[in-house]
Tab-separated table of C-alpha atoms in Angstrom:
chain	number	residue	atom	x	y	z
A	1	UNK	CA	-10.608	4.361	-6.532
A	2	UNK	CA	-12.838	4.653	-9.686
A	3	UNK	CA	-12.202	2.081	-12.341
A	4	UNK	CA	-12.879	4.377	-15.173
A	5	UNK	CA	-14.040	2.268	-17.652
A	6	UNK	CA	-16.932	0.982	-19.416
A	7	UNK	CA	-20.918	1.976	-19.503
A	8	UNK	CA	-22.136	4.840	-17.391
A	9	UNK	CA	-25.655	5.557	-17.888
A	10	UNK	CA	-26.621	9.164	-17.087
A	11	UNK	CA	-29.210	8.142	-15.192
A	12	UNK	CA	-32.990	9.542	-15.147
A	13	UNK	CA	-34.531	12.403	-11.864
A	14	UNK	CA	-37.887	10.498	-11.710
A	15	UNK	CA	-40.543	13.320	-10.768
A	16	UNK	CA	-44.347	12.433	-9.537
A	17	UNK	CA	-47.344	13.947	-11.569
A	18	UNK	CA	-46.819	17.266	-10.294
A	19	UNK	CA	-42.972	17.248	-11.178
A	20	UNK	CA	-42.030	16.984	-7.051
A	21	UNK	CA	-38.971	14.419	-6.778
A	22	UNK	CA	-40.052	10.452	-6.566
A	23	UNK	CA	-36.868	9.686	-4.531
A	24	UNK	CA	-37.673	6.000	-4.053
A	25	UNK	CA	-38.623	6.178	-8.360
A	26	UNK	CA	-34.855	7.803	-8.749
A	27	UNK	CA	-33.540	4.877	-6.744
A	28	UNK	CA	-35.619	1.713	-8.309
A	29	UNK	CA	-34.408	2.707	-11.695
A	30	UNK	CA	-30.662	3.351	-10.211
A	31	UNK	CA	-30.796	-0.461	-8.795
A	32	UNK	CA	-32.579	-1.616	-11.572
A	33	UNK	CA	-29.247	-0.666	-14.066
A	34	UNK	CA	-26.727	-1.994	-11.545
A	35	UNK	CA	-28.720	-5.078	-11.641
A	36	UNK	CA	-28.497	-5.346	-15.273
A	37	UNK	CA	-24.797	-4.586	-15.195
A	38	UNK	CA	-23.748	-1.733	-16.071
A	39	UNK	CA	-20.109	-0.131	-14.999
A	40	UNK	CA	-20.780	2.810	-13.517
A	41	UNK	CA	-23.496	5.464	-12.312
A	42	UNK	CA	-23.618	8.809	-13.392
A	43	UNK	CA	-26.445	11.053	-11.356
A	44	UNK	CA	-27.546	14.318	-11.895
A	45	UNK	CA	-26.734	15.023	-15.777
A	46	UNK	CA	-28.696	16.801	-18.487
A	47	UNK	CA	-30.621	13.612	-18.702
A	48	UNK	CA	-31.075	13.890	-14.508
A	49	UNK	CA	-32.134	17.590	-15.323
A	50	UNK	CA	-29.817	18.862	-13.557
A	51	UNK	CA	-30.719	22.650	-14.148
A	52	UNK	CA	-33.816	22.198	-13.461
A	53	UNK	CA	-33.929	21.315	-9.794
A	54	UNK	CA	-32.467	23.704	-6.357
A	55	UNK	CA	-29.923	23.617	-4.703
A	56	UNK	CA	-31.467	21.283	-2.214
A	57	UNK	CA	-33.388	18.937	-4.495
A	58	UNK	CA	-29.787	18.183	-6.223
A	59	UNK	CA	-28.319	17.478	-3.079
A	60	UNK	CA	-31.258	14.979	-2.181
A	61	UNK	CA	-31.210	13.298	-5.465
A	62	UNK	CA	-27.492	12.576	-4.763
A	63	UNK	CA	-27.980	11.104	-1.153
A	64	UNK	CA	-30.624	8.862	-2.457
A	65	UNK	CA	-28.384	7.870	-5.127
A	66	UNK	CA	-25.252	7.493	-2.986
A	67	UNK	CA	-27.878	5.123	-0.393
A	68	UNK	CA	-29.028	2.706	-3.322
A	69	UNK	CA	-25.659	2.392	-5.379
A	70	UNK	CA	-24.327	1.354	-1.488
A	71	UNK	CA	-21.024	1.091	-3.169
A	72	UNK	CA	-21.567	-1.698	-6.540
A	73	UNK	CA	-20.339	0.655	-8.641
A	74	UNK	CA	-18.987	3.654	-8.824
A	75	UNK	CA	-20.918	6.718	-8.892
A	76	UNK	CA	-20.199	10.433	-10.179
A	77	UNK	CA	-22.132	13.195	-9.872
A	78	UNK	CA	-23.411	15.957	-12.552
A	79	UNK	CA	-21.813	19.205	-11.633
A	80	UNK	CA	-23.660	21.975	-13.451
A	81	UNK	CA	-23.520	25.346	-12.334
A	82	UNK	CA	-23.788	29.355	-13.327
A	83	UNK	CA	-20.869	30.222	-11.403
A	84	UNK	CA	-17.463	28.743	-10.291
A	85	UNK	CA	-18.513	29.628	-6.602
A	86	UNK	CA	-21.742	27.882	-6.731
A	87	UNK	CA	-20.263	24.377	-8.327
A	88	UNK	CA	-17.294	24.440	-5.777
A	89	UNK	CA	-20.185	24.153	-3.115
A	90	UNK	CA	-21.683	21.321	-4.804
A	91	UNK	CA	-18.474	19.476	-5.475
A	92	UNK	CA	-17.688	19.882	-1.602
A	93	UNK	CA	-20.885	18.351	-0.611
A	94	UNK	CA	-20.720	15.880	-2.955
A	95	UNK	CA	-18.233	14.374	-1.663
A	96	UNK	CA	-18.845	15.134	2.002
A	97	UNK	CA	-22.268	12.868	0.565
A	98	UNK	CA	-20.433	10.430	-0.518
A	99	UNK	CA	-19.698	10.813	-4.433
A	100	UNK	CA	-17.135	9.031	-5.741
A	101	UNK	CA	-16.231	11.227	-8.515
A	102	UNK	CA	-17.778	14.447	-10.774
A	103	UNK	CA	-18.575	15.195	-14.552
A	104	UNK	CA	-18.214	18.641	-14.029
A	105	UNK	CA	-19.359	21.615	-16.849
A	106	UNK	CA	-17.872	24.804	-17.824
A	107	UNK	CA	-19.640	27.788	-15.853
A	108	UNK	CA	-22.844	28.041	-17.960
A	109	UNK	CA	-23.508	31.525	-17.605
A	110	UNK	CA	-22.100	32.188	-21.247
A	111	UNK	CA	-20.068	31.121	-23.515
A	112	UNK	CA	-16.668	31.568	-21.652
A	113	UNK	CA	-13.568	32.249	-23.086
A	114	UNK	CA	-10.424	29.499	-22.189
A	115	UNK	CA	-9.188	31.633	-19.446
A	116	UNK	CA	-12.514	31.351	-18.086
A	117	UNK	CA	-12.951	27.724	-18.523
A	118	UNK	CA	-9.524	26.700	-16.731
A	119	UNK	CA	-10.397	29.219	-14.131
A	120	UNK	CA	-13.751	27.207	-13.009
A	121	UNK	CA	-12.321	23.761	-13.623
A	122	UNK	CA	-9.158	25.094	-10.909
A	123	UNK	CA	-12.007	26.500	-8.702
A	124	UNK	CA	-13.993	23.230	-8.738
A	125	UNK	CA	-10.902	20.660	-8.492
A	126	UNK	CA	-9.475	22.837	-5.234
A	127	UNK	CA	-12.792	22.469	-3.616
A	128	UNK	CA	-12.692	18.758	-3.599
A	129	UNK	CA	-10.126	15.750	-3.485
A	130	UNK	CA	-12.579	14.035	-5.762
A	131	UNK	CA	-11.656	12.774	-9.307
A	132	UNK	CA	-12.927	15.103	-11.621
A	133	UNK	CA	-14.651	14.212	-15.165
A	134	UNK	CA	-14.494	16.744	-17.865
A	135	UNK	CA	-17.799	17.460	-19.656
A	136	UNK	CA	-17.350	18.456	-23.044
A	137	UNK	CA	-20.692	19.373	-24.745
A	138	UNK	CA	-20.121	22.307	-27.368
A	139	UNK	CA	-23.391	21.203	-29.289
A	140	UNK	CA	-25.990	21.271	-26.371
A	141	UNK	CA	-23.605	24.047	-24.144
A	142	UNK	CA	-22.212	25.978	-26.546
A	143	UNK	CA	-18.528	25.916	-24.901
A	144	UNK	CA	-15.600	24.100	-27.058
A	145	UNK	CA	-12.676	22.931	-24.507
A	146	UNK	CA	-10.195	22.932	-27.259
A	147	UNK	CA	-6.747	20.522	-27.324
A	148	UNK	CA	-5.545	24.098	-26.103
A	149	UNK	CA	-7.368	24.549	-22.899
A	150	UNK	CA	-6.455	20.790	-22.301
A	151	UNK	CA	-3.214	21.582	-22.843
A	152	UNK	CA	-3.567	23.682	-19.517
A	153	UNK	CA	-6.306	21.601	-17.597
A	154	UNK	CA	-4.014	18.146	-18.153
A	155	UNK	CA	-1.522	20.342	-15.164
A	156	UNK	CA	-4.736	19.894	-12.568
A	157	UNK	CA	-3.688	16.925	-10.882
A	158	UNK	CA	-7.594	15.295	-9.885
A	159	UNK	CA	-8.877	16.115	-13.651
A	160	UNK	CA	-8.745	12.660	-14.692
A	161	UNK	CA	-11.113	11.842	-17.138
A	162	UNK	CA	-13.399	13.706	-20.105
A	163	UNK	CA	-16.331	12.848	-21.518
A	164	UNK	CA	-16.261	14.091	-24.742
A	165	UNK	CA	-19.381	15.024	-26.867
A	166	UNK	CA	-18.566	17.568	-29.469
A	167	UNK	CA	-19.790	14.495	-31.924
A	168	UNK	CA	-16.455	14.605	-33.822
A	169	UNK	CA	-15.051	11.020	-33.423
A	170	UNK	CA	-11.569	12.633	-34.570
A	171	UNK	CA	-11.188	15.119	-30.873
A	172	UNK	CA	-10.784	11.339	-29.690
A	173	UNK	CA	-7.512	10.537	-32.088
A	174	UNK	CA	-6.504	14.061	-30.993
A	175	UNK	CA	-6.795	14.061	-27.399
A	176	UNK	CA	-4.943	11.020	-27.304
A	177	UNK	CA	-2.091	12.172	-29.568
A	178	UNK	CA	-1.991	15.537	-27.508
A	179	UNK	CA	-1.869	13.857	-23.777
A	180	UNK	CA	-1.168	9.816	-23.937
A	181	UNK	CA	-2.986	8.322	-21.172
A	182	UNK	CA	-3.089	11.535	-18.899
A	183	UNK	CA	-6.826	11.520	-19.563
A	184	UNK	CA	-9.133	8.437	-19.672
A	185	UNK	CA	-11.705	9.229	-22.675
A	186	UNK	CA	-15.255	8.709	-22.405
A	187	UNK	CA	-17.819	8.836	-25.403
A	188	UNK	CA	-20.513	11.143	-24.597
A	189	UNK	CA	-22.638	10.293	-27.356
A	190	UNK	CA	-24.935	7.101	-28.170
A	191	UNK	CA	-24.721	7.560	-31.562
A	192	UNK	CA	-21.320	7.433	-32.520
A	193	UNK	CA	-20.548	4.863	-29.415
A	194	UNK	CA	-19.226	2.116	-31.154
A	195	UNK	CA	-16.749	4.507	-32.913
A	196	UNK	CA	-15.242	5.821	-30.243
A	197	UNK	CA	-14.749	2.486	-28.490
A	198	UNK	CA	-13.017	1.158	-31.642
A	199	UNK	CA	-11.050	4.634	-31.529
A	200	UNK	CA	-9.624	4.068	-28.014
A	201	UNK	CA	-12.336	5.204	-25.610
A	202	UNK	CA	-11.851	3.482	-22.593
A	203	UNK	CA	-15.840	4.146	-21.522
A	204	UNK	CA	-19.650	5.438	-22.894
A	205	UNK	CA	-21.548	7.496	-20.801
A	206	UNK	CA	-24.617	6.807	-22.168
A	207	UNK	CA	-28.887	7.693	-22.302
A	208	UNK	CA	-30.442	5.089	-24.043
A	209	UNK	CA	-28.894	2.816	-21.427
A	210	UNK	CA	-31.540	3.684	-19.340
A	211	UNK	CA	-34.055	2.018	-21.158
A	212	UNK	CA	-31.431	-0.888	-22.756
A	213	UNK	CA	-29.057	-1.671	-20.315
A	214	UNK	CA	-27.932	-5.199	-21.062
A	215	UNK	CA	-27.608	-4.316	-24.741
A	216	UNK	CA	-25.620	-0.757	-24.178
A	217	UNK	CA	-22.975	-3.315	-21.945
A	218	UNK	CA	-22.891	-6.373	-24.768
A	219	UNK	CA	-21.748	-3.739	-27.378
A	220	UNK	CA	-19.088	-2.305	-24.690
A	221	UNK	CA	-18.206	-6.097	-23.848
A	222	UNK	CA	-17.904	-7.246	-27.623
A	223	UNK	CA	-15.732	-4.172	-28.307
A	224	UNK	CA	-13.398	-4.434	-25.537
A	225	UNK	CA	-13.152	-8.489	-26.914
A	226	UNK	CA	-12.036	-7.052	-30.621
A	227	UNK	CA	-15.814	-8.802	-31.478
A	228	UNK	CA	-16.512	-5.827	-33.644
A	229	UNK	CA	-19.013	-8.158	-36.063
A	230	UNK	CA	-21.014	-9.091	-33.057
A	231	UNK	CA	-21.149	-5.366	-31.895
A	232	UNK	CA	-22.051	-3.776	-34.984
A	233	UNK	CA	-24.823	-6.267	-35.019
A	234	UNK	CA	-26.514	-5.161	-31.776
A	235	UNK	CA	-25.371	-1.443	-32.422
A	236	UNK	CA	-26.991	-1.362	-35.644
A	237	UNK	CA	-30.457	-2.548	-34.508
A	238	UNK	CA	-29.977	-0.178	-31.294
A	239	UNK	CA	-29.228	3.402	-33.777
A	240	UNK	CA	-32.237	4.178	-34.205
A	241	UNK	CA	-32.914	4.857	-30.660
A	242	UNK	CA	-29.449	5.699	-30.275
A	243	UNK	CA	-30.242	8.874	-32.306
A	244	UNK	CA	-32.842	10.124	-30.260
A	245	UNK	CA	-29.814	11.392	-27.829
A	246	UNK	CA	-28.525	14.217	-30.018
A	247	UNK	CA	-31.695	16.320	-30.080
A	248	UNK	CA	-33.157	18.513	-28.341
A	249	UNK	CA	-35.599	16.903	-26.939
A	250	UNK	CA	-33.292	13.822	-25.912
A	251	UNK	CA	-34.504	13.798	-22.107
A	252	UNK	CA	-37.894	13.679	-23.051
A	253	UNK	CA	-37.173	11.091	-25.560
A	254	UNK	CA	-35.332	8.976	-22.999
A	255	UNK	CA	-37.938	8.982	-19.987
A	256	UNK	CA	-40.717	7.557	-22.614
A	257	UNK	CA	-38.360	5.077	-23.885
A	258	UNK	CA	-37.926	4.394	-20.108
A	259	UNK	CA	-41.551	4.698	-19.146
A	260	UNK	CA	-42.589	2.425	-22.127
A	261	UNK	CA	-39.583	-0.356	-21.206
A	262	UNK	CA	-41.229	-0.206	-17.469
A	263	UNK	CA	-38.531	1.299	-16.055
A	264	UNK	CA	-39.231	4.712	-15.163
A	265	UNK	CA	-41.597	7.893	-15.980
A	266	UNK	CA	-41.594	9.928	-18.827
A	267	UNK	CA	-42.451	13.195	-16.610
A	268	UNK	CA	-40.039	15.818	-16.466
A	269	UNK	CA	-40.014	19.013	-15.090
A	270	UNK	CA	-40.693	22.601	-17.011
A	271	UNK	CA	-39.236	23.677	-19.436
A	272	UNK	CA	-38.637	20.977	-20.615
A	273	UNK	CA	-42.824	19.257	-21.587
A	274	UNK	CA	-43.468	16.129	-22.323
A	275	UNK	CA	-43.648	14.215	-26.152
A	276	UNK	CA	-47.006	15.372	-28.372
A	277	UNK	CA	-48.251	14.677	-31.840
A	278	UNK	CA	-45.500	13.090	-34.549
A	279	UNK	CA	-42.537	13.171	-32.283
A	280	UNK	CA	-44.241	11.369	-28.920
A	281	UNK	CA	-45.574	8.842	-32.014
A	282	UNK	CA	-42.304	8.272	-33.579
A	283	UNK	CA	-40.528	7.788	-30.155
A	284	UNK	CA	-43.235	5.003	-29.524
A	285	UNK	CA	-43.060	3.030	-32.702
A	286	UNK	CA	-39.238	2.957	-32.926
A	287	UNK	CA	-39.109	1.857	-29.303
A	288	UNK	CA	-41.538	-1.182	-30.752
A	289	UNK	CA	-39.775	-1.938	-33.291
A	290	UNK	CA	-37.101	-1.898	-31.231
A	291	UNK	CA	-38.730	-4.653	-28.739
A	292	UNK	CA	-39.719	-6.743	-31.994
A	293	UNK	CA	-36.251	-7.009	-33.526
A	294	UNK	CA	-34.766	-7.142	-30.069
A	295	UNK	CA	-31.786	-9.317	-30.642
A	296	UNK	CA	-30.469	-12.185	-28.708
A	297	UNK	CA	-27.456	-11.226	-26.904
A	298	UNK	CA	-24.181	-13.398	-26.676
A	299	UNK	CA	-24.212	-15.108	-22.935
A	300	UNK	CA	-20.612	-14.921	-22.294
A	301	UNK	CA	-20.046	-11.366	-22.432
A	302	UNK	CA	-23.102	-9.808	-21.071
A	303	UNK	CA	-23.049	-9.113	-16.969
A	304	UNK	CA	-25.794	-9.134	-14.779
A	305	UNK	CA	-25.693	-9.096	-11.094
């Protein structure tokens, strides 16, 4: 049973120099953010690449993952597929792996119509008794799930949570006016975090966790506590790294935050490259003034293991 609540980085697919899996990398920097206490795990996202790898290499990155989390926390898997055929398979063998739960994407083929959409998220649910996360990304994805298609995906019994990212702090106030507590709401964006919490999310899946783990929990700690003064505090020191997850580049962006925090690689796999010039430079001084301002964090709310 998942307690669906609180942080859940999307965690990092740590490649070697020639952008071949580092298995044992993937798993350091999994045990390194259970160690530092966050909630949840979430493998295999856009910030785990997810499109980028086979078949097989997803499948590996998940075992690894499901052998390191060795049951902590819970720990979903990215479900990202071109077809409702192909992410049925995964969804089975994720949980014949050992996945505790999915964030599972609309087919990403094109941009499907509703029909479409509740057609792949019925495919996906009958293909697994797993709990299924909704992953709702209209500005990187290009797909909307509308209060409408919800209104028909709420009837899918193991559709249980949605992460929502369309940025618009007000789908939160609507989902929850539209279903009650059929679905537990997760923010799916760093930047407007806080917000959402305040709003009624119950949970952040998050990328800049990777990098800042114990600060990414305080803020979920403080806000759970009503200790919005204390929260805003750390939140607003942590924006502007915060904003580096609603770009483009935001996986690149996160891996050299990571790599610079010693905590993972900055490599990634084509087509996505690597930071040059201005951008790579900006990424490194707000990460250090990040590390100079870095805050002192309130003992009695932050959790470490």
């Amino acid at each position: 049973m998942i307690d669906w609540s609180g942080v859940f980085p999307a965690t990092t697919t740590q490649f070697k120099k020639d952008e071949s899996l580092d298995l044992e990398a993937t798993q350091r920097v999994i045990d390194g953010l259970i160690k530092d206490g966050v909630h949840g795990i979430i493998a295999l996202g856009t910030v785990g690449e997810n499109c980028s790898l086979s078949a097989k290499e997803k499948r590996s990155v998940l075992k690894a993952a499901v052998e390191v989390v060795g049951g902590r926390v819970p720990l979903l898997s990215g479900v990202a597929e071109f077809t409702p055929k192909a992410a049925a398979a995964y969804a089975s063998d994720a949980e014949t792996i050992g996945a505790d739960g999915l964030m599972v994407l609309p087919a990403m083929v094109y941009q499907a119509q509703p029909s479409e959409i509740i057609s792949h998220f019925k495919t996906v649910a009958a293909a697994t008794n797993l709990p299924i996360m909704i992953y709702n990304n209209p500005v990187s994805y290009k797909i909307d799930i509308k209060i409408e298609t919800m209104t028909e995906l709420a009837k899918i019994e193991n559709l249980v949570a949605v992460k929502e990212s369309t940025e618009d702090t007000r789908r939160i106030i609507d989902l929850h006016n539209a279903f009650g507590d059929r679905f537990t709401i997760f923010s799916g964006v760093d930047d407007i975090a806080l917000e959402s919490l305040m709003l009624g999310a119950q949970g952040w899946v998050s990328g800049l966790t990777n990098a800042f783990p114990r600060e990414s929990v305080a803020i979920y700690n403080l806000a759970k506590a009503g200790r919005y003064e204390e929260a805003l505090e750390i939140y607003r020191w942590f924006m502007p790294l915060l904003d580096l997850d609603t770009i483009p580049t935001l996986v690149q962006c996160i891996k050299l935050v990571e790599e610079i925090m010693g905590r993972g690689s900055e490599v990634v796999r084509a087509p996505r490259m690597m930071l040059e010039g201005e951008e790579r430079a900006y990424v490194q001084a707000v990460t250090q003034a990040a590390v100079d301002a870095r805050p002192t964090l309130p003992a009695d709310l932050t959790k470490a293991a």
